[in-house]
């Protein structure tokens, strides 16, 4: 699912809750991170790392512990950029050689309405107005959840480049659908704060893709190197 949203240079490994996937054993350092977590959290932690290690193998990178770093972001091996996501019944890892992309972010969420009050916390007034129009035209897509997922993917691509927090209010996202496809499209995230420096130039916006499949909404952001 997420693989369809990313360039061919990106390796994606997914696991669905109904496909019988079992997590590989954690490294001792990883197990220590979730030693006091509830069973559900430990399983999600392990399963998404199983996906990441399979993706690393496909890239020719030796398997190794993937520990959370600052703000919980995974610390990838040198020369690798990546992103992970998990929600109820689904997890995925996307990895790419750092020479092929400067950064990337992926996110998946249940395709349902956001809990009450969440949209007010994450949407700018202009975004909320666009969502109302899109909901009136296309009520089969939960645009509020899509916006939330897109902002999560934007943050996951932003943080490795900056090491800084990006608030929901600091990116203005415009979503569009693909011609002839009601359940996929793209989005543009205008950064409302100074963007990251990539190849000596400052990035002012991120481009992303989205799809709705199998009861999920999935989003991705890729940050290319300058030509």
mmCIF file of C-alpha atoms in Angstrom:
data_model
loop_
_atom_site.group_PDB
_atom_site.id
_atom_site.type_symbol
_atom_site.label_atom_id
_atom_site.label_comp_id
_atom_site.label_asym_id
_atom_site.label_seq_id
_atom_site.Cartn_x
_atom_site.Cartn_y
_atom_site.Cartn_z
ATOM 1 C CA UNK A 1 0.000 0.000 0.000
ATOM 2 C CA UNK A 2 2.581 2.583 1.089
ATOM 3 C CA UNK A 3 5.021 1.223 -1.481
ATOM 4 C CA UNK A 4 2.750 2.618 -4.211
ATOM 5 C CA UNK A 5 3.225 6.117 -2.804
ATOM 6 C CA UNK A 6 7.030 6.128 -2.936
ATOM 7 C CA UNK A 7 9.791 6.117 -5.592
ATOM 8 C CA UNK A 8 11.285 2.817 -6.732
ATOM 9 C CA UNK A 9 14.497 3.572 -4.830
ATOM 10 C CA UNK A 10 12.606 3.182 -1.525
ATOM 11 C CA UNK A 11 12.275 -0.301 -0.015
ATOM 12 C CA UNK A 12 9.007 -0.842 1.860
ATOM 13 C CA UNK A 13 8.051 -3.815 4.031
ATOM 14 C CA UNK A 14 4.522 -3.993 5.455
ATOM 15 C CA UNK A 15 2.684 -6.285 7.853
ATOM 16 C CA UNK A 16 -1.090 -6.477 8.195
ATOM 17 C CA UNK A 17 -2.731 -7.681 11.339
ATOM 18 C CA UNK A 18 -4.549 -10.429 9.489
ATOM 19 C CA UNK A 19 -1.575 -11.902 7.576
ATOM 20 C CA UNK A 20 -0.145 -14.028 10.378
ATOM 21 C CA UNK A 21 3.063 -11.997 10.683
ATOM 22 C CA UNK A 22 5.019 -12.550 13.870
ATOM 23 C CA UNK A 23 7.742 -10.201 15.069
ATOM 24 C CA UNK A 24 11.330 -11.333 15.113
ATOM 25 C CA UNK A 25 13.048 -11.332 18.525
ATOM 26 C CA UNK A 26 14.211 -7.950 19.712
ATOM 27 C CA UNK A 27 17.829 -7.132 20.433
ATOM 28 C CA UNK A 28 18.476 -6.767 24.176
ATOM 29 C CA UNK A 29 18.854 -2.994 23.812
ATOM 30 C CA UNK A 30 15.454 -2.790 22.092
ATOM 31 C CA UNK A 31 13.755 -5.080 24.599
ATOM 32 C CA UNK A 32 14.950 -2.800 27.387
ATOM 33 C CA UNK A 33 13.129 0.150 25.796
ATOM 34 C CA UNK A 34 9.727 -1.556 26.057
ATOM 35 C CA UNK A 35 10.357 -3.749 29.093
ATOM 36 C CA UNK A 36 7.663 -1.948 31.104
ATOM 37 C CA UNK A 37 5.235 -1.407 28.221
ATOM 38 C CA UNK A 38 1.916 -3.232 27.835
ATOM 39 C CA UNK A 39 1.781 -6.281 25.562
ATOM 40 C CA UNK A 40 0.149 -4.385 22.669
ATOM 41 C CA UNK A 41 2.884 -1.743 22.675
ATOM 42 C CA UNK A 42 5.671 -4.353 22.837
ATOM 43 C CA UNK A 43 4.185 -6.286 19.912
ATOM 44 C CA UNK A 44 3.816 -3.161 17.747
ATOM 45 C CA UNK A 45 7.369 -2.096 18.631
ATOM 46 C CA UNK A 46 8.723 -5.518 17.669
ATOM 47 C CA UNK A 47 6.642 -5.995 14.532
ATOM 48 C CA UNK A 48 7.548 -2.652 12.977
ATOM 49 C CA UNK A 49 11.224 -3.367 13.684
ATOM 50 C CA UNK A 50 10.869 -6.727 11.992
ATOM 51 C CA UNK A 51 9.635 -4.823 8.943
ATOM 52 C CA UNK A 52 12.575 -2.426 9.209
ATOM 53 C CA UNK A 53 15.129 -5.234 9.449
ATOM 54 C CA UNK A 54 13.666 -6.971 6.399
ATOM 55 C CA UNK A 55 13.909 -3.662 4.536
ATOM 56 C CA UNK A 56 17.506 -3.233 5.697
ATOM 57 C CA UNK A 57 18.300 -6.713 4.397
ATOM 58 C CA UNK A 58 16.863 -5.792 0.996
ATOM 59 C CA UNK A 59 19.124 -2.730 0.965
ATOM 60 C CA UNK A 60 22.129 -4.847 1.890
ATOM 61 C CA UNK A 61 22.424 -3.279 5.338
ATOM 62 C CA UNK A 62 23.361 -5.664 8.183
ATOM 63 C CA UNK A 63 20.561 -6.153 10.729
ATOM 64 C CA UNK A 64 21.103 -4.190 13.913
ATOM 65 C CA UNK A 65 19.188 -2.618 16.789
ATOM 66 C CA UNK A 66 16.883 0.273 15.938
ATOM 67 C CA UNK A 67 16.623 2.393 19.032
ATOM 68 C CA UNK A 68 14.492 5.485 19.569
ATOM 69 C CA UNK A 69 16.484 8.669 19.607
ATOM 70 C CA UNK A 70 15.473 12.236 20.316
ATOM 71 C CA UNK A 71 11.669 12.634 20.467
ATOM 72 C CA UNK A 72 11.302 8.941 19.742
ATOM 73 C CA UNK A 73 12.562 9.115 16.164
ATOM 74 C CA UNK A 74 14.372 5.910 15.121
ATOM 75 C CA UNK A 75 18.154 6.128 14.799
ATOM 76 C CA UNK A 76 18.981 4.643 11.390
ATOM 77 C CA UNK A 77 22.338 3.184 10.368
ATOM 78 C CA UNK A 78 24.766 5.552 8.637
ATOM 79 C CA UNK A 79 23.921 6.094 4.983
ATOM 80 C CA UNK A 80 20.248 5.169 5.411
ATOM 81 C CA UNK A 81 17.141 7.346 5.655
ATOM 82 C CA UNK A 82 13.902 5.800 6.784
ATOM 83 C CA UNK A 83 10.538 6.039 8.453
ATOM 84 C CA UNK A 84 8.220 3.673 10.299
ATOM 85 C CA UNK A 85 4.522 3.677 11.124
ATOM 86 C CA UNK A 86 2.059 1.473 12.947
ATOM 87 C CA UNK A 87 -1.602 1.560 13.820
ATOM 88 C CA UNK A 88 -4.205 -1.045 14.719
ATOM 89 C CA UNK A 89 -3.695 -4.027 12.393
ATOM 90 C CA UNK A 90 -0.941 -2.526 10.256
ATOM 91 C CA UNK A 91 2.693 -1.489 10.348
ATOM 92 C CA UNK A 92 5.315 -0.577 7.753
ATOM 93 C CA UNK A 93 8.907 0.524 7.388
ATOM 94 C CA UNK A 94 10.309 2.459 4.420
ATOM 95 C CA UNK A 95 14.075 2.745 3.877
ATOM 96 C CA UNK A 96 16.243 4.353 1.236
ATOM 97 C CA UNK A 97 19.917 5.011 0.746
ATOM 98 C CA UNK A 98 20.699 8.529 1.880
ATOM 99 C CA UNK A 99 22.225 9.303 -1.495
ATOM 100 C CA UNK A 100 18.863 8.729 -3.186
ATOM 101 C CA UNK A 101 16.686 10.891 -0.911
ATOM 102 C CA UNK A 102 17.455 13.510 1.703
ATOM 103 C CA UNK A 103 14.570 12.345 3.911
ATOM 104 C CA UNK A 104 11.195 10.636 3.892
ATOM 105 C CA UNK A 105 8.211 10.164 6.155
ATOM 106 C CA UNK A 106 5.337 7.672 6.151
ATOM 107 C CA UNK A 107 2.185 7.393 8.226
ATOM 108 C CA UNK A 108 -0.885 5.155 8.355
ATOM 109 C CA UNK A 109 -4.092 5.710 10.299
ATOM 110 C CA UNK A 110 -7.476 4.001 10.568
ATOM 111 C CA UNK A 111 -9.759 5.483 7.920
ATOM 112 C CA UNK A 112 -12.319 6.977 10.245
ATOM 113 C CA UNK A 113 -13.167 10.386 11.681
ATOM 114 C CA UNK A 114 -10.788 11.965 14.156
ATOM 115 C CA UNK A 115 -11.882 11.986 17.791
ATOM 116 C CA UNK A 116 -13.860 15.054 18.776
ATOM 117 C CA UNK A 117 -11.698 18.117 19.285
ATOM 118 C CA UNK A 118 -8.586 16.781 17.535
ATOM 119 C CA UNK A 119 -9.197 18.562 14.237
ATOM 120 C CA UNK A 120 -9.393 21.928 16.033
ATOM 121 C CA UNK A 121 -5.959 21.205 17.503
ATOM 122 C CA UNK A 122 -4.240 20.231 14.237
ATOM 123 C CA UNK A 123 -5.914 22.243 11.437
ATOM 124 C CA UNK A 124 -5.248 25.822 10.447
ATOM 125 C CA UNK A 125 -8.363 27.876 9.606
ATOM 126 C CA UNK A 126 -7.598 27.675 5.871
ATOM 127 C CA UNK A 127 -7.127 23.908 6.106
ATOM 128 C CA UNK A 128 -10.396 23.497 8.003
ATOM 129 C CA UNK A 129 -12.233 25.507 5.340
ATOM 130 C CA UNK A 130 -10.787 23.339 2.570
ATOM 131 C CA UNK A 131 -11.744 20.189 4.468
ATOM 132 C CA UNK A 132 -15.346 21.362 4.766
ATOM 133 C CA UNK A 133 -15.544 21.884 1.021
ATOM 134 C CA UNK A 134 -13.965 18.531 0.262
ATOM 135 C CA UNK A 135 -16.216 16.734 2.740
ATOM 136 C CA UNK A 136 -19.279 18.255 1.086
ATOM 137 C CA UNK A 137 -18.057 17.090 -2.330
ATOM 138 C CA UNK A 138 -16.568 13.712 -1.282
ATOM 139 C CA UNK A 139 -18.023 12.425 2.000
ATOM 140 C CA UNK A 140 -16.588 8.930 1.350
ATOM 141 C CA UNK A 141 -13.115 10.117 2.435
ATOM 142 C CA UNK A 142 -12.397 11.135 6.024
ATOM 143 C CA UNK A 143 -10.447 14.244 5.093
ATOM 144 C CA UNK A 144 -9.809 15.174 8.719
ATOM 145 C CA UNK A 145 -7.972 11.897 9.301
ATOM 146 C CA UNK A 146 -6.109 12.330 6.014
ATOM 147 C CA UNK A 147 -4.927 15.785 7.078
ATOM 148 C CA UNK A 148 -3.744 14.423 10.425
ATOM 149 C CA UNK A 149 -1.832 11.608 8.718
ATOM 150 C CA UNK A 150 -0.265 13.985 6.215
ATOM 151 C CA UNK A 151 0.958 16.235 9.024
ATOM 152 C CA UNK A 152 2.468 13.217 10.767
ATOM 153 C CA UNK A 153 4.312 12.224 7.568
ATOM 154 C CA UNK A 154 5.523 15.808 7.126
ATOM 155 C CA UNK A 155 6.925 15.844 10.656
ATOM 156 C CA UNK A 156 8.676 12.499 10.172
ATOM 157 C CA UNK A 157 10.416 13.860 7.062
ATOM 158 C CA UNK A 158 11.185 17.196 8.746
ATOM 159 C CA UNK A 159 12.748 16.028 11.996
ATOM 160 C CA UNK A 160 15.787 14.132 10.617
ATOM 161 C CA UNK A 161 16.729 17.204 8.611
ATOM 162 C CA UNK A 162 16.378 19.708 11.449
ATOM 163 C CA UNK A 163 16.378 17.940 14.806
ATOM 164 C CA UNK A 164 13.612 20.370 15.758
ATOM 165 C CA UNK A 165 9.938 20.117 16.616
ATOM 166 C CA UNK A 166 7.400 21.117 13.941
ATOM 167 C CA UNK A 167 4.012 22.105 15.290
ATOM 168 C CA UNK A 168 0.792 21.169 13.490
ATOM 169 C CA UNK A 169 0.236 24.896 12.908
ATOM 170 C CA UNK A 170 3.589 25.320 11.131
ATOM 171 C CA UNK A 171 2.673 23.503 7.916
ATOM 172 C CA UNK A 172 -0.283 24.402 5.696
ATOM 173 C CA UNK A 173 -1.379 21.348 3.699
ATOM 174 C CA UNK A 174 -3.408 21.388 0.495
ATOM 175 C CA UNK A 175 -4.744 18.024 -0.667
ATOM 176 C CA UNK A 176 -5.783 17.000 -4.182
ATOM 177 C CA UNK A 177 -7.091 13.799 -5.740
ATOM 178 C CA UNK A 178 -5.674 12.022 -8.763
ATOM 179 C CA UNK A 179 -7.652 12.330 -12.019
ATOM 180 C CA UNK A 180 -9.914 9.325 -12.337
ATOM 181 C CA UNK A 181 -9.099 7.957 -8.878
ATOM 182 C CA UNK A 182 -11.313 8.983 -5.978
ATOM 183 C CA UNK A 183 -9.188 7.331 -3.320
ATOM 184 C CA UNK A 184 -5.646 8.532 -3.987
ATOM 185 C CA UNK A 185 -3.833 11.754 -4.704
ATOM 186 C CA UNK A 186 -1.160 14.121 -3.518
ATOM 187 C CA UNK A 187 -0.627 17.011 -1.156
ATOM 188 C CA UNK A 188 1.626 20.018 -0.783
ATOM 189 C CA UNK A 189 2.798 21.132 2.649
ATOM 190 C CA UNK A 190 3.859 24.775 2.735
ATOM 191 C CA UNK A 191 6.264 25.252 5.647
ATOM 192 C CA UNK A 192 5.319 28.337 7.658
ATOM 193 C CA UNK A 193 8.675 28.445 9.447
ATOM 194 C CA UNK A 194 12.148 28.455 7.876
ATOM 195 C CA UNK A 195 12.549 25.115 6.149
ATOM 196 C CA UNK A 196 15.482 22.714 6.415
ATOM 197 C CA UNK A 197 18.694 23.235 4.495
ATOM 198 C CA UNK A 198 19.139 20.521 1.865
ATOM 199 C CA UNK A 199 22.172 20.678 -0.388
ATOM 200 C CA UNK A 200 22.855 24.257 0.643
ATOM 201 C CA UNK A 201 19.361 25.488 -0.245
ATOM 202 C CA UNK A 202 16.386 26.026 2.045
ATOM 203 C CA UNK A 203 13.307 23.897 1.393
ATOM 204 C CA UNK A 204 10.052 25.849 1.552
ATOM 205 C CA UNK A 205 7.571 23.032 1.066
ATOM 206 C CA UNK A 206 7.240 19.252 1.047
ATOM 207 C CA UNK A 207 5.393 17.145 -1.492
ATOM 208 C CA UNK A 208 3.447 14.057 -0.505
ATOM 209 C CA UNK A 209 1.138 11.286 -1.669
ATOM 210 C CA UNK A 210 -1.884 9.600 -0.071
ATOM 211 C CA UNK A 211 -4.209 6.662 -0.594
ATOM 212 C CA UNK A 212 -7.199 5.053 1.106
ATOM 213 C CA UNK A 213 -7.119 1.243 1.103
ATOM 214 C CA UNK A 214 -8.187 -1.674 3.301
ATOM 215 C CA UNK A 215 -9.772 0.566 5.918
ATOM 216 C CA UNK A 216 -6.637 2.695 6.257
ATOM 217 C CA UNK A 217 -5.414 6.051 5.064
ATOM 218 C CA UNK A 218 -1.700 6.095 4.238
ATOM 219 C CA UNK A 219 0.505 9.087 3.481
ATOM 220 C CA UNK A 220 4.103 9.628 2.449
ATOM 221 C CA UNK A 221 6.499 12.536 2.033
ATOM 222 C CA UNK A 222 9.793 12.450 0.156
ATOM 223 C CA UNK A 223 12.463 15.163 0.242
ATOM 224 C CA UNK A 224 14.744 14.873 -2.811
ATOM 225 C CA UNK A 225 18.266 16.109 -3.083
ATOM 226 C CA UNK A 226 18.565 19.218 -5.248
ATOM 227 C CA UNK A 227 19.411 18.604 -8.896
#
